mmCIF file of C-alpha atoms in Angstrom:
data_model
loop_
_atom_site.group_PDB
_atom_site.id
_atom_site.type_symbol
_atom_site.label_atom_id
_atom_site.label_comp_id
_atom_site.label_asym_id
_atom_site.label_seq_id
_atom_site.Cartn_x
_atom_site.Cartn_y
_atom_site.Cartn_z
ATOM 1 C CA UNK A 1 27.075 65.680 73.804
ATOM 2 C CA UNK A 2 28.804 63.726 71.233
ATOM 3 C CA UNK A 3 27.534 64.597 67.413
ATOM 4 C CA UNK A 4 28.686 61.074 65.720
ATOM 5 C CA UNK A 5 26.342 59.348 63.656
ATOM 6 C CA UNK A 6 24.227 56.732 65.515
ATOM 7 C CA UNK A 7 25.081 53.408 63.712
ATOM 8 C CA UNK A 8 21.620 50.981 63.455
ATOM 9 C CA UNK A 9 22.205 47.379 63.649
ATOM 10 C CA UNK A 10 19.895 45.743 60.569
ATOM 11 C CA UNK A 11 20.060 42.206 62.225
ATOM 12 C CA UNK A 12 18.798 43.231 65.335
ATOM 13 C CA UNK A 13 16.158 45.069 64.111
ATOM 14 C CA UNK A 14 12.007 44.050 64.889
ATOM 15 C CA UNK A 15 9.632 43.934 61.773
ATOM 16 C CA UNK A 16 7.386 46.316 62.926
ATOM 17 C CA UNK A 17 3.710 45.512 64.305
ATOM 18 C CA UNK A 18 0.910 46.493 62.271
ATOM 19 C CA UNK A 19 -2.304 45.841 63.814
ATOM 20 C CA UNK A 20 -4.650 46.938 61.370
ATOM 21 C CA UNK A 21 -3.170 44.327 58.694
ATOM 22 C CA UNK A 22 -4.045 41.649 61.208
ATOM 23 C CA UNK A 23 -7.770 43.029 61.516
ATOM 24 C CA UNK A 24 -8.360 43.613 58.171
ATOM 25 C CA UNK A 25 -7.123 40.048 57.561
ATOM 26 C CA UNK A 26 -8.871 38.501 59.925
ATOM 27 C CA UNK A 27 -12.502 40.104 58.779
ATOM 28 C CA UNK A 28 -11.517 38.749 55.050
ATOM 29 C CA UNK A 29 -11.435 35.811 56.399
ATOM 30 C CA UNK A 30 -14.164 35.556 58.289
ATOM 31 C CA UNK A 31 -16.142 36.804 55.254
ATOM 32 C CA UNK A 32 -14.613 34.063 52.697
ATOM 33 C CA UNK A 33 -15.775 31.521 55.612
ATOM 34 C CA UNK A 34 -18.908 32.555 55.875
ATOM 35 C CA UNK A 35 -19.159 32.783 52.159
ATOM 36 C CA UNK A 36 -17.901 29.027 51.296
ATOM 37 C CA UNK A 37 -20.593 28.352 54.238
ATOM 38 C CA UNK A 38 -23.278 29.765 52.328
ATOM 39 C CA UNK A 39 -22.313 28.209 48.725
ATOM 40 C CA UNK A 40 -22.247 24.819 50.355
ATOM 41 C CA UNK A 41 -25.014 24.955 52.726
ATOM 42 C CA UNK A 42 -27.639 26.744 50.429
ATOM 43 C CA UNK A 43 -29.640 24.071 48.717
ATOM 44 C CA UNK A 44 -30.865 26.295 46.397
ATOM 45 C CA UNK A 45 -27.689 26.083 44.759
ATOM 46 C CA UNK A 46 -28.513 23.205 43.654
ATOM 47 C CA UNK A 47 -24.819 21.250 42.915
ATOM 48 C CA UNK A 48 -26.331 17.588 41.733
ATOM 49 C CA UNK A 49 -27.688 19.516 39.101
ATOM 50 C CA UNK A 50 -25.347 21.636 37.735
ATOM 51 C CA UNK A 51 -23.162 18.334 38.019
ATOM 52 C CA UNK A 52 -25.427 17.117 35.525
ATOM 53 C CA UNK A 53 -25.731 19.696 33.006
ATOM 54 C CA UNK A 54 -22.029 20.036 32.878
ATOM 55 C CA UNK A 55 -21.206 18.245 30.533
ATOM 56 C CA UNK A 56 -24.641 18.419 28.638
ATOM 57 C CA UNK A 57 -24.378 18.118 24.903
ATOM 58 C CA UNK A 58 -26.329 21.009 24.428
ATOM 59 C CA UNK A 59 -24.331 22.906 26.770
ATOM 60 C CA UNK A 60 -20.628 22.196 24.921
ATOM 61 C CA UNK A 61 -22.444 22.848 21.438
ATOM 62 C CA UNK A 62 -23.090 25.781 22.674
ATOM 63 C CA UNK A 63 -19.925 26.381 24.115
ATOM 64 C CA UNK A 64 -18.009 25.308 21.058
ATOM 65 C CA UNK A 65 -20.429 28.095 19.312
ATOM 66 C CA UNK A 66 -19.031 30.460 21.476
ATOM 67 C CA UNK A 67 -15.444 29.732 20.983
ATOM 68 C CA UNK A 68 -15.651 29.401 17.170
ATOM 69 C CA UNK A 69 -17.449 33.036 17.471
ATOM 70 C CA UNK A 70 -15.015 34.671 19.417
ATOM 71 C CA UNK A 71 -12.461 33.271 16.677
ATOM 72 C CA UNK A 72 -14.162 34.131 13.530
ATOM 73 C CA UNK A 73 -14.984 38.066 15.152
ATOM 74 C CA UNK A 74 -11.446 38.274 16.494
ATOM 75 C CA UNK A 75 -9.756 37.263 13.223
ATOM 76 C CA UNK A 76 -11.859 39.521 10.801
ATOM 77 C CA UNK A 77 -11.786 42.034 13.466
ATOM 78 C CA UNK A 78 -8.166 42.325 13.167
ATOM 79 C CA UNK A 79 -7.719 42.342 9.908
ATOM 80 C CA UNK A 80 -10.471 45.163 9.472
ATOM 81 C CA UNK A 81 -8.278 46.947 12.302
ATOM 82 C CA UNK A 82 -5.157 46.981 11.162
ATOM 83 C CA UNK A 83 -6.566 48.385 7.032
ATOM 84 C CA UNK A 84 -8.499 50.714 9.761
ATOM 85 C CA UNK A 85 -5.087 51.814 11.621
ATOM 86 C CA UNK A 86 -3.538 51.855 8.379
ATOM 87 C CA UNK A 87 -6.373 54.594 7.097
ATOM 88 C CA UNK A 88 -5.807 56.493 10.754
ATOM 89 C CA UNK A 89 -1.832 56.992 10.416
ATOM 90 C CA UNK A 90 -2.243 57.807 6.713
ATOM 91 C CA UNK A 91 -1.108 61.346 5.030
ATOM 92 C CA UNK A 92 -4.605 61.004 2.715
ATOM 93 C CA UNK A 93 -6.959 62.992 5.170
ATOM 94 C CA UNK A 94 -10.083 61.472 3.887
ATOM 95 C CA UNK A 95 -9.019 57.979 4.608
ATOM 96 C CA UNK A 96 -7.675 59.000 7.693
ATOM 97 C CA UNK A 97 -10.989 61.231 8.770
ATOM 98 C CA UNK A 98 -13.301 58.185 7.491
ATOM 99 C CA UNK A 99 -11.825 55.892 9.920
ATOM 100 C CA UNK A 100 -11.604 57.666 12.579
ATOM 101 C CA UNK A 101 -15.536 58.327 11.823
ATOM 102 C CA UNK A 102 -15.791 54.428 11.978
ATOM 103 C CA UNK A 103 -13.668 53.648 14.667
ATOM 104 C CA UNK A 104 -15.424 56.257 16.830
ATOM 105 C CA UNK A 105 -18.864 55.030 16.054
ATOM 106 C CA UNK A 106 -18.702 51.501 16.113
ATOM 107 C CA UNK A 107 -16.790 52.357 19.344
ATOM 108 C CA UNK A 108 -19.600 54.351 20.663
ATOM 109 C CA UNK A 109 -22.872 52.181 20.330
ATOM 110 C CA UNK A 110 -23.031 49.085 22.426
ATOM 111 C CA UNK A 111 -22.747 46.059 21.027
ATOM 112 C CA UNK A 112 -25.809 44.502 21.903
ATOM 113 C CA UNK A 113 -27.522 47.560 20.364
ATOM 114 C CA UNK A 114 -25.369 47.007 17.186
ATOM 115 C CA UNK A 115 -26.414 42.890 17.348
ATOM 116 C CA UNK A 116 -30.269 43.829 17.133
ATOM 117 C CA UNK A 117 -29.842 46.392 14.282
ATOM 118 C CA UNK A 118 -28.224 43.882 12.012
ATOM 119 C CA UNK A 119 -30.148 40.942 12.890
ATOM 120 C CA UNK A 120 -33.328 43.253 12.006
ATOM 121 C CA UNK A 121 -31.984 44.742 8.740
ATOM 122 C CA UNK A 122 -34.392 43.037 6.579
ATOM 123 C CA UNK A 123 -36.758 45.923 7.989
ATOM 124 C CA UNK A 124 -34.371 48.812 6.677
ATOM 125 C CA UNK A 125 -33.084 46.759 3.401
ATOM 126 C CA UNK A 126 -35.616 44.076 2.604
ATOM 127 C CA UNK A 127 -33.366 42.915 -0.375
ATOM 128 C CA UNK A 128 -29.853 42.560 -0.774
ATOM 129 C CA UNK A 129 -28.443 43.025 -4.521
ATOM 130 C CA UNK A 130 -25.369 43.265 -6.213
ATOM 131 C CA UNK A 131 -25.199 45.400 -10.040
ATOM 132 C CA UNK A 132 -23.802 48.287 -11.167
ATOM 133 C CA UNK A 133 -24.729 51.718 -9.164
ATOM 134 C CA UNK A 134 -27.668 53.420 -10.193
ATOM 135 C CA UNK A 135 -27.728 50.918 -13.354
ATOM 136 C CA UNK A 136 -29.141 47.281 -13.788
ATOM 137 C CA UNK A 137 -29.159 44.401 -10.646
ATOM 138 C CA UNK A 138 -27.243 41.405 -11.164
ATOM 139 C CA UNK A 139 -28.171 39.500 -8.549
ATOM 140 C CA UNK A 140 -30.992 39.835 -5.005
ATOM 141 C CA UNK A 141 -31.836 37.842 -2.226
ATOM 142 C CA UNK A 142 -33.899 38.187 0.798
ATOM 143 C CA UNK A 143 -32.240 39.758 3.378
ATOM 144 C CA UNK A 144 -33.560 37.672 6.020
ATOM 145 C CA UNK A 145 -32.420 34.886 3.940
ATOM 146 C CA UNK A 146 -28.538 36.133 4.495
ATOM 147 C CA UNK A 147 -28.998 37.996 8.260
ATOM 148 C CA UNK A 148 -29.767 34.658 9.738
ATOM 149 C CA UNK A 149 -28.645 35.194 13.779
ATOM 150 C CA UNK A 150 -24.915 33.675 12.914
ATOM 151 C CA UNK A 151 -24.280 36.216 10.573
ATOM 152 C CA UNK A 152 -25.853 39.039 11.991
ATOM 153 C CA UNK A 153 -23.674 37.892 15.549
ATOM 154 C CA UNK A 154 -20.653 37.970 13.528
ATOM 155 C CA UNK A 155 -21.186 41.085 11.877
ATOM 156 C CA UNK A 156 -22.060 42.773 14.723
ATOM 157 C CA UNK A 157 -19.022 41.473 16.772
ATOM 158 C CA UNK A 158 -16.815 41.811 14.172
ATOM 159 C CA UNK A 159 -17.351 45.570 12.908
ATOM 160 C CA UNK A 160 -17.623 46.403 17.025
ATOM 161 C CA UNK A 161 -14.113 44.559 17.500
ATOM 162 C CA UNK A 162 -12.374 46.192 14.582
ATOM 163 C CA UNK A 163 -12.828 49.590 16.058
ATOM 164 C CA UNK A 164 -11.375 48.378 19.554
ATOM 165 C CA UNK A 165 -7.990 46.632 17.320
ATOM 166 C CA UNK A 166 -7.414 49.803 15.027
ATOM 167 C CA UNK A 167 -6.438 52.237 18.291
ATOM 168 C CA UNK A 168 -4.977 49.362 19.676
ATOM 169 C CA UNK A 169 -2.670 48.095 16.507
ATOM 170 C CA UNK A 170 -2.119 52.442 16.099
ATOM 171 C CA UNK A 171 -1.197 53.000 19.386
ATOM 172 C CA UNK A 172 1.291 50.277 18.942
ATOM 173 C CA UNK A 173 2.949 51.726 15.794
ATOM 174 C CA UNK A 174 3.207 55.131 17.568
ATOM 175 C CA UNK A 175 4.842 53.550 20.462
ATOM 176 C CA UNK A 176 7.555 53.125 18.072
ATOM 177 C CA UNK A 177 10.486 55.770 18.476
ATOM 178 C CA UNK A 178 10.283 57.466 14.648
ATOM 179 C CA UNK A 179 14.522 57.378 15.006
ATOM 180 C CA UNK A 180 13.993 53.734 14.498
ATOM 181 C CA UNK A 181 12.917 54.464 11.179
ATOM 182 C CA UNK A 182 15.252 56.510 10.082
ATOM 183 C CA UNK A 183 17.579 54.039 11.121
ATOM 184 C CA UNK A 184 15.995 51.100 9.102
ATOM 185 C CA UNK A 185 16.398 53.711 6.285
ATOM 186 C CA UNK A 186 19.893 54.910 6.638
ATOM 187 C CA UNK A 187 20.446 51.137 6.318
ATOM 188 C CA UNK A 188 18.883 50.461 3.034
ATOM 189 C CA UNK A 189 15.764 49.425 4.358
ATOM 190 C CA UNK A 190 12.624 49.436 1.922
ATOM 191 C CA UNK A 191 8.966 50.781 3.771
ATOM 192 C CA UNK A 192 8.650 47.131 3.963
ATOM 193 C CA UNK A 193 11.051 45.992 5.092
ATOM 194 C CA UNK A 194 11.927 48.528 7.895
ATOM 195 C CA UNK A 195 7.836 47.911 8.889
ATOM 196 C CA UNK A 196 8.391 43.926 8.902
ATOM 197 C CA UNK A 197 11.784 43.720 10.318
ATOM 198 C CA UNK A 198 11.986 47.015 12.657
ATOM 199 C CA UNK A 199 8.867 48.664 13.639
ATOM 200 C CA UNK A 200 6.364 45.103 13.767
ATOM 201 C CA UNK A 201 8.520 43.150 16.381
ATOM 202 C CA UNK A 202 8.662 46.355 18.600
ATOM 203 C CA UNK A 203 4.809 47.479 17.943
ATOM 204 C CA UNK A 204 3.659 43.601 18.869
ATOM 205 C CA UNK A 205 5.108 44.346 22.415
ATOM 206 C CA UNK A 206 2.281 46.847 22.998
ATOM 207 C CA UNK A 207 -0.184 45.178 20.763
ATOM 208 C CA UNK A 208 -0.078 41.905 21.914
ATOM 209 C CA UNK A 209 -1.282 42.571 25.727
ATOM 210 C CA UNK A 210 -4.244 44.598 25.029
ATOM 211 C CA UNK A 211 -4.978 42.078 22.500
ATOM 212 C CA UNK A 212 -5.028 39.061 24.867
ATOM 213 C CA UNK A 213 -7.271 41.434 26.601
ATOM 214 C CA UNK A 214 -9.624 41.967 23.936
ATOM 215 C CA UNK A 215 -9.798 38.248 22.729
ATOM 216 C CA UNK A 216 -11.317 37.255 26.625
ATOM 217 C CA UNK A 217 -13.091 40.270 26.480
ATOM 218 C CA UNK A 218 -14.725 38.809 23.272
ATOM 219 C CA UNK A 219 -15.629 35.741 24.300
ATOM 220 C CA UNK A 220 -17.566 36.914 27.140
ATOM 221 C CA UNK A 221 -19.397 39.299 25.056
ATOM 222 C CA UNK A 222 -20.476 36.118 22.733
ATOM 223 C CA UNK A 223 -22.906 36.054 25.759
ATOM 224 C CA UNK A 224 -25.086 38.600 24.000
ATOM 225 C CA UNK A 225 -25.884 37.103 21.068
ATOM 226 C CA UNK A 226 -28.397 35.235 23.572
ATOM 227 C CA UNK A 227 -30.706 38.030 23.037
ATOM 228 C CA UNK A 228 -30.588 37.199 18.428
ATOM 229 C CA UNK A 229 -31.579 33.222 19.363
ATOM 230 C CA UNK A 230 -27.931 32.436 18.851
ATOM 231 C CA UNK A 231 -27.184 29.424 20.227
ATOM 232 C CA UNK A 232 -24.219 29.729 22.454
ATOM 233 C CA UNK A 233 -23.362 28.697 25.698
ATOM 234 C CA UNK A 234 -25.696 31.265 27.459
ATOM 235 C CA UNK A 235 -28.785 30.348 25.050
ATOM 236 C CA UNK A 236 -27.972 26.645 24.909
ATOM 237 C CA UNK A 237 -28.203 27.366 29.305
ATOM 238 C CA UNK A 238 -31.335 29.644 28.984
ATOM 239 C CA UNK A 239 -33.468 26.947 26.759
ATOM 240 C CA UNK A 240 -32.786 24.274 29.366
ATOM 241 C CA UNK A 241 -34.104 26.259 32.307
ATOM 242 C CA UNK A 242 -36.566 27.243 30.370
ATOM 243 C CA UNK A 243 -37.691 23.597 30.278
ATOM 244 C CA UNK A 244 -36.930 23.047 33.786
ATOM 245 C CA UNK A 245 -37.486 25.817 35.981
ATOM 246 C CA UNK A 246 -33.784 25.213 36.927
ATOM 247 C CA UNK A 247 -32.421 28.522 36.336
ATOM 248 C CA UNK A 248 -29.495 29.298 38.978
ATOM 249 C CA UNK A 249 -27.589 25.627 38.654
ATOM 250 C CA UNK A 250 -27.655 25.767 34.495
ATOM 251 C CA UNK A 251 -26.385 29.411 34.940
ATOM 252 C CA UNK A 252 -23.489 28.058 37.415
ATOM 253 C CA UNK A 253 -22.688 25.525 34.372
ATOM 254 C CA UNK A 254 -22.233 28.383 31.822
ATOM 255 C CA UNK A 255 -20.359 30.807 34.707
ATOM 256 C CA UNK A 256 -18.160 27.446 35.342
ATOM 257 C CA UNK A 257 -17.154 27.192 31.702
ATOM 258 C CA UNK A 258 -16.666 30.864 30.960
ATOM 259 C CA UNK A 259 -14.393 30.669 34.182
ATOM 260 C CA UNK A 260 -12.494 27.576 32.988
ATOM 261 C CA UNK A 261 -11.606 28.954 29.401
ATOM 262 C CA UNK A 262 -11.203 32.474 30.386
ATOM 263 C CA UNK A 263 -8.714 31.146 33.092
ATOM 264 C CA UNK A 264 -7.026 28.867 30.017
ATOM 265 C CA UNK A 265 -6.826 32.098 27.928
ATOM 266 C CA UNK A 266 -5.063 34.087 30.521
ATOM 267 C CA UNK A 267 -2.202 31.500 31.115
ATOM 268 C CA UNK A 268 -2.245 32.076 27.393
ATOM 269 C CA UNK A 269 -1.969 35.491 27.411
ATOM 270 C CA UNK A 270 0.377 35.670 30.091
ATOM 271 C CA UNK A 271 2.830 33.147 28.290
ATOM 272 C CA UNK A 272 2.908 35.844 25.192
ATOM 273 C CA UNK A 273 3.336 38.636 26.982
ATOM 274 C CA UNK A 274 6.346 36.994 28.776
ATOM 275 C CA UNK A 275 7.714 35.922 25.257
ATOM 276 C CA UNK A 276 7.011 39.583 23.147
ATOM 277 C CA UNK A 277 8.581 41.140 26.551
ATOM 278 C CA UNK A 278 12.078 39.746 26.476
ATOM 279 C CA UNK A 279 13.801 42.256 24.721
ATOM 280 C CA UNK A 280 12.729 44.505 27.268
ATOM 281 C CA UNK A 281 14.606 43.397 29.860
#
């Protein structure tokens, strides 16, 4: 019996046969069939009409209320989360303990929940003024003259995003090697500058995906402002079919559009990642 190694030809060798693949394709296929079947056979569905709502004017006022939303929330929101991831990383321990107080509140109560306690504050506070504390009152309003729905949507998106940014924007900055640091130093770095020009570029690598994540996460959640008579691209849908009776082709016209700019946004996001990821490779 000879004890040589057996030698195994690669280009003669069969891909091997594996059946269950072939099943378990075959059933998804069948059930995306007999899916398409059903969206295009069911006329309950309704296509003509959400073909005609599409491009309602009501409907992209509504969506352009949506976008401008998720802007306005996502730019205060990071701001507020970086002076928030600032507080968390800092040596004070009261600044530090206060925002992590915040960040695991507003982190903890749903955001619709948060929406309908500032759009009712006028209950709590019925007047808003500015003076000195304890002493005389410069100025008051109503506060149901300043929570209108707009502002009470972007507070309540805002102060609910800001909690999400400040772990993300610290957990970038930690992600930095603290050697790099030293280095910046050793080098005649200022805090500044060794932030700006050493520690930023290599945070933004983590940052910026979870980010991208968080921006189309936001813009879906604009949805709830529905329930504070904001008119976005879910209300702007709901008081049509009110009118109509219409109610599952207007909703395919606002899933259609959230699919469409979510879609946009994630060719977005994908593009930034690829660029913030090059010195990684």
């Amino acid at each position: 019996m000879s004890l040589a190694p057996q030698v195994l030809d690669v280009a003669s060798a069969r891909p091997r046969i594996r059946p269950l693949r072939w099943v378990a394709g075959a059933v998804l296929l069948v059930l995306v069939a007999q899916f398409a079947w059903f969206l295009v056979t069911n006329p309950r569905f309704e296509w003509a009409v959400a073909g005609k709502y599409l491009f309602d004017p009501n409907i992209l006022r509504g969506l352009g209320m949506s976008l401008l939303l998720t802007v306005i929330a996502m730019t205060l929101g990071s701001v507020l989360g970086v002076l928030l991831a600032a507080g968390r990383l800092s040596d004070f321990k009261p600044a530090a303990w206060a925002c992590g107080v915040y960040v695991a509140v507003f982190r903890g109560i749903p955001p619709l929940v948060q929406l309908i306690f500032w759009f009712n504050l006028g209950y709590l506070l019925p007047r808003i003024s500015l003076g000195v504390p304890f002493g005389p009152t410069f100025v008051s309003w109503p506060t149901n003259s300043v929570i209108s729905s707009l502002t009470a949507a972007i507070i309540g998106l805002t102060l609910h995003e800001a909690a999400y940014m400040a772990e993300i924007v610290r957990a970038g900055i930690l992600a930095v090697d603290g050697g790099q640091r030293d280095a910046a130093r050793a080098m005649g770095f200022t805090a500044r500058q060794s932030f700006v020009k050493v520690v930023l570029p290599q945070a933004m690598r983590v940052i910026v995906p979870p980010t991208g994540s968080q921006f189309i996460s936001l813009l879906k959640g604009t949805s709830l402002v529905s329930v504070i008579a904001m008119a976005d691209l879910l209300y702007s849908v709901q008081v049509i079919y009110n009118r109509t009776y219409e109610i599952v082709p207007l909703l395919i016209v606002a899933c259609a559009w959230y699919l469409a700019v979510v879609t946009v946004l994630s060719l977005g996001q994908r593009r930034l990642e690829q660029h913030f990821g090059k010195g990684q490779r």
